[in-house]
Amino acid sequence: MSRTKFNSNLLDHSNAVSLWQVWQKTAQMYPNTLMLHDPHVVPEVKLTYQEAIDQIAAFGAGLRSLGLQFGDKVSLIADNSPRWFIADQGILAIGAANATRSAQAERNELLYIIEHSDSVALVVEDKATLKKLQPELQSLPVKTIVLLSDETPPEGVYNFKQILERGSNSHGDAYRRDLGTPPLTAIP
């Protein structure tokens, strides 16, 4: 019987208590290695581990600068993309939980998820997805809304770049060290 040799180049993540810590350690070892690649969007997206964790940290810090806290719930209504991943991991990195669903889902299902997850924040694909949730969204306890698109957001709503800018300007390296300390979860 042959035994597979242990690959000593693999990282030991056994002490990590969050995905944020996994990403940090991986980025320290492989900062210039491609982590996210989406050739189907224009412009094409390519992010290294370091670039991706910088955006994850900035997104989380941006949400925190708007008042989101550990234990808050966030509905993430968008389709799989590098920005979805950044938002998902940024939400988890600040200790919030997320309830995720595709933006293509039926309107009533999305409203049900937002309401029954007790979400205080909402991250949506774009303005069309946000419009799909109106007017009922106004009666829910959602205080913060973010578009993953670069569209000009309505008043009181932020887009992806604005959240990254807020996060980059608000907390810096001290904030990055505090991310992902407790065990984090997502709402299934």
PDB file of C-alpha atoms in Angstrom:
ATOM      1  CA  MET A   1       0.000   0.000   0.000  1.00  0.00           C
ATOM      2  CA  SER A   2       1.491   3.333  -0.994  1.00  0.00           C
ATOM      3  CA  ARG A   3       1.134   6.409   1.140  1.00  0.00           C
ATOM      4  CA  THR A   4       0.790   9.914  -0.194  1.00  0.00           C
ATOM      5  CA  LYS A   5       3.577  12.171   0.980  1.00  0.00           C
ATOM      6  CA  PHE A   6       2.535  15.222   2.946  1.00  0.00           C
ATOM      7  CA  ASN A   7       3.031  18.370   0.921  1.00  0.00           C
ATOM      8  CA  SER A   8       5.053  20.659   3.179  1.00  0.00           C
ATOM      9  CA  ASN A   9       4.045  23.650   1.044  1.00  0.00           C
ATOM     10  CA  LEU A  10       0.460  23.435   2.288  1.00  0.00           C
ATOM     11  CA  LEU A  11      -0.539  26.004   4.873  1.00  0.00           C
ATOM     12  CA  ASP A  12      -1.656  24.881   8.305  1.00  0.00           C
ATOM     13  CA  HIS A  13      -4.937  26.633   9.080  1.00  0.00           C
ATOM     14  CA  SER A  14      -5.780  24.482  12.102  1.00  0.00           C
ATOM     15  CA  ASN A  15      -5.550  27.472  14.467  1.00  0.00           C
ATOM     16  CA  ALA A  16      -7.781  29.730  12.365  1.00  0.00           C
ATOM     17  CA  VAL A  17     -11.124  30.579  13.936  1.00  0.00           C
ATOM     18  CA  SER A  18     -12.492  32.403  10.899  1.00  0.00           C
ATOM     19  CA  LEU A  19     -12.174  32.502   7.147  1.00  0.00           C
ATOM     20  CA  TRP A  20     -10.657  35.969   7.514  1.00  0.00           C
ATOM     21  CA  GLN A  21      -7.702  34.431   9.319  1.00  0.00           C
ATOM     22  CA  VAL A  22      -7.352  31.807   6.576  1.00  0.00           C
ATOM     23  CA  TRP A  23      -7.287  34.526   3.896  1.00  0.00           C
ATOM     24  CA  GLN A  24      -4.759  36.598   5.851  1.00  0.00           C
ATOM     25  CA  LYS A  25      -2.359  33.708   6.312  1.00  0.00           C
ATOM     26  CA  THR A  26      -2.695  32.659   2.687  1.00  0.00           C
ATOM     27  CA  ALA A  27      -2.097  36.218   1.487  1.00  0.00           C
ATOM     28  CA  GLN A  28       1.021  36.448   3.639  1.00  0.00           C
ATOM     29  CA  MET A  29       2.421  33.351   1.951  1.00  0.00           C
ATOM     30  CA  TYR A  30       1.129  33.979  -1.582  1.00  0.00           C
ATOM     31  CA  PRO A  31       0.357  37.710  -1.891  1.00  0.00           C
ATOM     32  CA  ASN A  32       0.761  37.819  -5.670  1.00  0.00           C
ATOM     33  CA  THR A  33      -1.037  34.557  -6.466  1.00  0.00           C
ATOM     34  CA  LEU A  34      -4.304  34.945  -8.347  1.00  0.00           C
ATOM     35  CA  MET A  35      -7.276  34.370  -6.035  1.00  0.00           C
ATOM     36  CA  LEU A  36     -10.281  35.657  -7.989  1.00  0.00           C
ATOM     37  CA  HIS A  37     -10.654  35.696 -11.748  1.00  0.00           C
ATOM     38  CA  ASP A  38     -13.774  36.565 -13.726  1.00  0.00           C
ATOM     39  CA  PRO A  39     -13.054  36.732 -17.465  1.00  0.00           C
ATOM     40  CA  HIS A  40     -16.765  37.149 -18.265  1.00  0.00           C
ATOM     41  CA  VAL A  41     -17.171  40.731 -17.058  1.00  0.00           C
ATOM     42  CA  VAL A  42     -15.974  43.921 -18.682  1.00  0.00           C
ATOM     43  CA  PRO A  43     -13.434  44.859 -17.603  1.00  0.00           C
ATOM     44  CA  GLU A  44     -12.110  41.422 -16.698  1.00  0.00           C
ATOM     45  CA  VAL A  45     -11.507  40.993 -12.955  1.00  0.00           C
ATOM     46  CA  LYS A  46      -8.255  39.535 -11.637  1.00  0.00           C
ATOM     47  CA  LEU A  47      -7.439  39.875  -7.949  1.00  0.00           C
ATOM     48  CA  THR A  48      -4.451  38.428  -6.124  1.00  0.00           C
ATOM     49  CA  TYR A  49      -4.819  37.165  -2.559  1.00  0.00           C
ATOM     50  CA  GLN A  50      -3.458  40.464  -1.248  1.00  0.00           C
ATOM     51  CA  GLU A  51      -5.756  42.573  -3.420  1.00  0.00           C
ATOM     52  CA  ALA A  52      -8.755  40.447  -2.448  1.00  0.00           C
ATOM     53  CA  ILE A  53      -8.139  40.612   1.297  1.00  0.00           C
ATOM     54  CA  ASP A  54      -7.539  44.360   1.036  1.00  0.00           C
ATOM     55  CA  GLN A  55     -10.991  44.693  -0.544  1.00  0.00           C
ATOM     56  CA  ILE A  56     -12.578  42.305   1.981  1.00  0.00           C
ATOM     57  CA  ALA A  57     -11.122  44.372   4.839  1.00  0.00           C
ATOM     58  CA  ALA A  58     -12.244  47.629   3.237  1.00  0.00           C
ATOM     59  CA  PHE A  59     -15.770  46.323   2.587  1.00  0.00           C
ATOM     60  CA  GLY A  60     -16.113  45.110   6.174  1.00  0.00           C
ATOM     61  CA  ALA A  61     -14.717  48.367   7.541  1.00  0.00           C
ATOM     62  CA  GLY A  62     -17.083  50.318   5.290  1.00  0.00           C
ATOM     63  CA  LEU A  63     -20.062  48.426   6.702  1.00  0.00           C
ATOM     64  CA  ARG A  64     -18.809  48.919  10.236  1.00  0.00           C
ATOM     65  CA  SER A  65     -18.419  52.662   9.580  1.00  0.00           C
ATOM     66  CA  LEU A  66     -22.155  52.689   8.814  1.00  0.00           C
ATOM     67  CA  GLY A  67     -22.976  51.130  12.176  1.00  0.00           C
ATOM     68  CA  LEU A  68     -23.008  47.393  11.482  1.00  0.00           C
ATOM     69  CA  GLN A  69     -21.789  45.377  14.443  1.00  0.00           C
ATOM     70  CA  PHE A  70     -20.876  41.874  15.486  1.00  0.00           C
ATOM     71  CA  GLY A  71     -23.998  39.697  15.425  1.00  0.00           C
ATOM     72  CA  ASP A  72     -25.983  41.852  13.000  1.00  0.00           C
ATOM     73  CA  LYS A  73     -27.691  40.105  10.105  1.00  0.00           C
ATOM     74  CA  VAL A  74     -27.241  41.146   6.487  1.00  0.00           C
ATOM     75  CA  SER A  75     -29.196  39.919   3.472  1.00  0.00           C
ATOM     76  CA  LEU A  76     -26.897  39.473   0.471  1.00  0.00           C
ATOM     77  CA  ILE A  77     -29.133  39.352  -2.603  1.00  0.00           C
ATOM     78  CA  ALA A  78     -26.839  39.003  -5.595  1.00  0.00           C
ATOM     79  CA  ASP A  79     -25.416  36.521  -8.051  1.00  0.00           C
ATOM     80  CA  ASN A  80     -22.024  34.861  -7.781  1.00  0.00           C
ATOM     81  CA  SER A  81     -19.229  37.233  -8.779  1.00  0.00           C
ATOM     82  CA  PRO A  82     -15.960  38.540  -7.354  1.00  0.00           C
ATOM     83  CA  ARG A  83     -17.896  41.416  -5.760  1.00  0.00           C
ATOM     84  CA  TRP A  84     -20.348  38.960  -4.201  1.00  0.00           C
ATOM     85  CA  PHE A  85     -17.363  37.123  -2.692  1.00  0.00           C
ATOM     86  CA  ILE A  86     -15.810  40.357  -1.379  1.00  0.00           C
ATOM     87  CA  ALA A  87     -19.136  41.407   0.171  1.00  0.00           C
ATOM     88  CA  ASP A  88     -19.793  37.955   1.653  1.00  0.00           C
ATOM     89  CA  GLN A  89     -16.366  37.726   3.249  1.00  0.00           C
ATOM     90  CA  GLY A  90     -16.424  41.374   4.398  1.00  0.00           C
ATOM     91  CA  ILE A  91     -19.754  40.770   6.147  1.00  0.00           C
ATOM     92  CA  LEU A  92     -18.414  37.677   7.888  1.00  0.00           C
ATOM     93  CA  ALA A  93     -15.128  39.391   8.776  1.00  0.00           C
ATOM     94  CA  ILE A  94     -16.921  41.964  10.949  1.00  0.00           C
ATOM     95  CA  GLY A  95     -18.805  39.230  12.782  1.00  0.00           C
ATOM     96  CA  ALA A  96     -22.131  39.745  11.065  1.00  0.00           C
ATOM     97  CA  ALA A  97     -24.103  36.825   9.668  1.00  0.00           C
ATOM     98  CA  ASN A  98     -25.456  36.806   6.149  1.00  0.00           C
ATOM     99  CA  ALA A  99     -28.523  35.376   4.499  1.00  0.00           C
ATOM    100  CA  THR A 100     -27.697  34.907   0.829  1.00  0.00           C
ATOM    101  CA  ARG A 101     -29.863  34.361  -2.213  1.00  0.00           C
ATOM    102  CA  SER A 102     -29.567  34.947  -5.938  1.00  0.00           C
ATOM    103  CA  ALA A 103     -30.973  38.208  -7.271  1.00  0.00           C
ATOM    104  CA  GLN A 104     -32.844  36.066  -9.809  1.00  0.00           C
ATOM    105  CA  ALA A 105     -35.074  34.561  -7.088  1.00  0.00           C
ATOM    106  CA  GLU A 106     -38.736  35.489  -6.888  1.00  0.00           C
ATOM    107  CA  ARG A 107     -39.520  38.816  -5.253  1.00  0.00           C
ATOM    108  CA  ASN A 108     -41.677  37.322  -2.475  1.00  0.00           C
ATOM    109  CA  GLU A 109     -38.943  34.834  -1.572  1.00  0.00           C
ATOM    110  CA  LEU A 110     -36.374  37.622  -1.288  1.00  0.00           C
ATOM    111  CA  LEU A 111     -38.649  39.727   0.911  1.00  0.00           C
ATOM    112  CA  TYR A 112     -39.321  36.681   3.093  1.00  0.00           C
ATOM    113  CA  ILE A 113     -35.579  36.090   3.527  1.00  0.00           C
ATOM    114  CA  ILE A 114     -34.894  39.720   4.412  1.00  0.00           C
ATOM    115  CA  GLU A 115     -37.731  39.848   6.941  1.00  0.00           C
ATOM    116  CA  HIS A 116     -37.251  36.467   8.593  1.00  0.00           C
ATOM    117  CA  SER A 117     -33.473  36.725   8.855  1.00  0.00           C
ATOM    118  CA  ASP A 118     -33.916  39.907  10.917  1.00  0.00           C
ATOM    119  CA  SER A 119     -31.555  41.686   8.548  1.00  0.00           C
ATOM    120  CA  VAL A 120     -30.603  45.237   9.454  1.00  0.00           C
ATOM    121  CA  ALA A 121     -28.604  45.676   6.254  1.00  0.00           C
ATOM    122  CA  LEU A 122     -29.088  44.689   2.644  1.00  0.00           C
ATOM    123  CA  VAL A 123     -26.491  44.197  -0.077  1.00  0.00           C
ATOM    124  CA  VAL A 124     -28.068  43.846  -3.531  1.00  0.00           C
ATOM    125  CA  GLU A 125     -26.810  43.179  -7.046  1.00  0.00           C
ATOM    126  CA  ASP A 126     -27.936  46.483  -8.540  1.00  0.00           C
ATOM    127  CA  LYS A 127     -30.641  49.161  -8.705  1.00  0.00           C
ATOM    128  CA  ALA A 128     -32.983  46.810 -10.578  1.00  0.00           C
ATOM    129  CA  THR A 129     -32.799  44.309  -7.706  1.00  0.00           C
ATOM    130  CA  LEU A 130     -33.418  47.080  -5.183  1.00  0.00           C
ATOM    131  CA  LYS A 131     -36.414  48.311  -7.183  1.00  0.00           C
ATOM    132  CA  LYS A 132     -37.786  44.756  -7.285  1.00  0.00           C
ATOM    133  CA  LEU A 133     -37.987  44.822  -3.462  1.00  0.00           C
ATOM    134  CA  GLN A 134     -39.936  48.103  -3.245  1.00  0.00           C
ATOM    135  CA  PRO A 135     -42.202  49.279  -1.657  1.00  0.00           C
ATOM    136  CA  GLU A 136     -42.316  46.508   0.997  1.00  0.00           C
ATOM    137  CA  LEU A 137     -38.644  46.958   1.832  1.00  0.00           C
ATOM    138  CA  GLN A 138     -39.486  50.304   3.442  1.00  0.00           C
ATOM    139  CA  SER A 139     -41.527  48.553   6.162  1.00  0.00           C
ATOM    140  CA  LEU A 140     -38.640  46.267   7.174  1.00  0.00           C
ATOM    141  CA  PRO A 141     -35.949  47.175   9.765  1.00  0.00           C
ATOM    142  CA  VAL A 142     -33.212  47.491   7.119  1.00  0.00           C
ATOM    143  CA  LYS A 143     -31.076  50.542   7.945  1.00  0.00           C
ATOM    144  CA  THR A 144     -28.211  50.158   5.469  1.00  0.00           C
ATOM    145  CA  ILE A 145     -28.428  49.334   1.753  1.00  0.00           C
ATOM    146  CA  VAL A 146     -25.489  48.703  -0.574  1.00  0.00           C
ATOM    147  CA  LEU A 147     -25.436  48.100  -4.335  1.00  0.00           C
ATOM    148  CA  LEU A 148     -22.699  45.789  -5.616  1.00  0.00           C
ATOM    149  CA  SER A 149     -22.807  47.692  -8.893  1.00  0.00           C
ATOM    150  CA  ASP A 150     -21.128  51.000  -9.684  1.00  0.00           C
ATOM    151  CA  GLU A 151     -24.471  52.611 -10.508  1.00  0.00           C
ATOM    152  CA  THR A 152     -25.227  55.963  -8.923  1.00  0.00           C
ATOM    153  CA  PRO A 153     -27.199  54.941  -5.856  1.00  0.00           C
ATOM    154  CA  PRO A 154     -30.421  56.565  -4.696  1.00  0.00           C
ATOM    155  CA  GLU A 155     -30.188  58.839  -1.664  1.00  0.00           C
ATOM    156  CA  GLY A 156     -29.306  56.933   1.506  1.00  0.00           C
ATOM    157  CA  VAL A 157     -27.920  53.965  -0.459  1.00  0.00           C
ATOM    158  CA  TYR A 158     -24.237  53.235  -1.152  1.00  0.00           C
ATOM    159  CA  ASN A 159     -22.540  51.510  -4.070  1.00  0.00           C
ATOM    160  CA  PHE A 160     -19.625  49.063  -3.923  1.00  0.00           C
ATOM    161  CA  LYS A 161     -16.906  51.648  -4.540  1.00  0.00           C
ATOM    162  CA  GLN A 162     -18.323  54.007  -1.908  1.00  0.00           C
ATOM    163  CA  ILE A 163     -18.240  51.244   0.716  1.00  0.00           C
ATOM    164  CA  LEU A 164     -14.645  50.362  -0.199  1.00  0.00           C
ATOM    165  CA  GLU A 165     -13.654  54.044   0.053  1.00  0.00           C
ATOM    166  CA  ARG A 166     -15.362  54.450   3.438  1.00  0.00           C
ATOM    167  CA  GLY A 167     -13.635  51.333   4.703  1.00  0.00           C
ATOM    168  CA  SER A 168     -10.230  52.287   3.363  1.00  0.00           C
ATOM    169  CA  ASN A 169     -10.496  55.716   4.973  1.00  0.00           C
ATOM    170  CA  SER A 170     -12.008  54.715   8.303  1.00  0.00           C
ATOM    171  CA  HIS A 171      -9.987  52.075  10.091  1.00  0.00           C
ATOM    172  CA  GLY A 172      -6.654  51.229   8.499  1.00  0.00           C
ATOM    173  CA  ASP A 173      -4.352  48.480   9.729  1.00  0.00           C
ATOM    174  CA  ALA A 174      -5.580  48.473  13.351  1.00  0.00           C
ATOM    175  CA  TYR A 175      -9.028  47.511  12.130  1.00  0.00           C
ATOM    176  CA  ARG A 176      -7.635  44.768   9.888  1.00  0.00           C
ATOM    177  CA  ARG A 177      -6.028  43.041  12.892  1.00  0.00           C
ATOM    178  CA  ASP A 178      -9.402  42.916  14.715  1.00  0.00           C
ATOM    179  CA  LEU A 179     -11.296  41.321  11.840  1.00  0.00           C
ATOM    180  CA  GLY A 180     -12.420  37.757  12.105  1.00  0.00           C
ATOM    181  CA  THR A 181     -11.417  37.147  15.709  1.00  0.00           C
ATOM    182  CA  PRO A 182     -14.562  35.302  16.900  1.00  0.00           C
ATOM    183  CA  PRO A 183     -16.019  32.266  15.114  1.00  0.00           C
ATOM    184  CA  LEU A 184     -18.350  33.486  12.383  1.00  0.00           C
ATOM    185  CA  THR A 185     -21.355  31.965  10.669  1.00  0.00           C
ATOM    186  CA  ALA A 186     -23.734  32.438   7.799  1.00  0.00           C
ATOM    187  CA  ILE A 187     -27.463  31.835   7.986  1.00  0.00           C
ATOM    188  CA  PRO A 188     -28.186  28.806   5.748  1.00  0.00           C
TER     189      PRO A 188
END
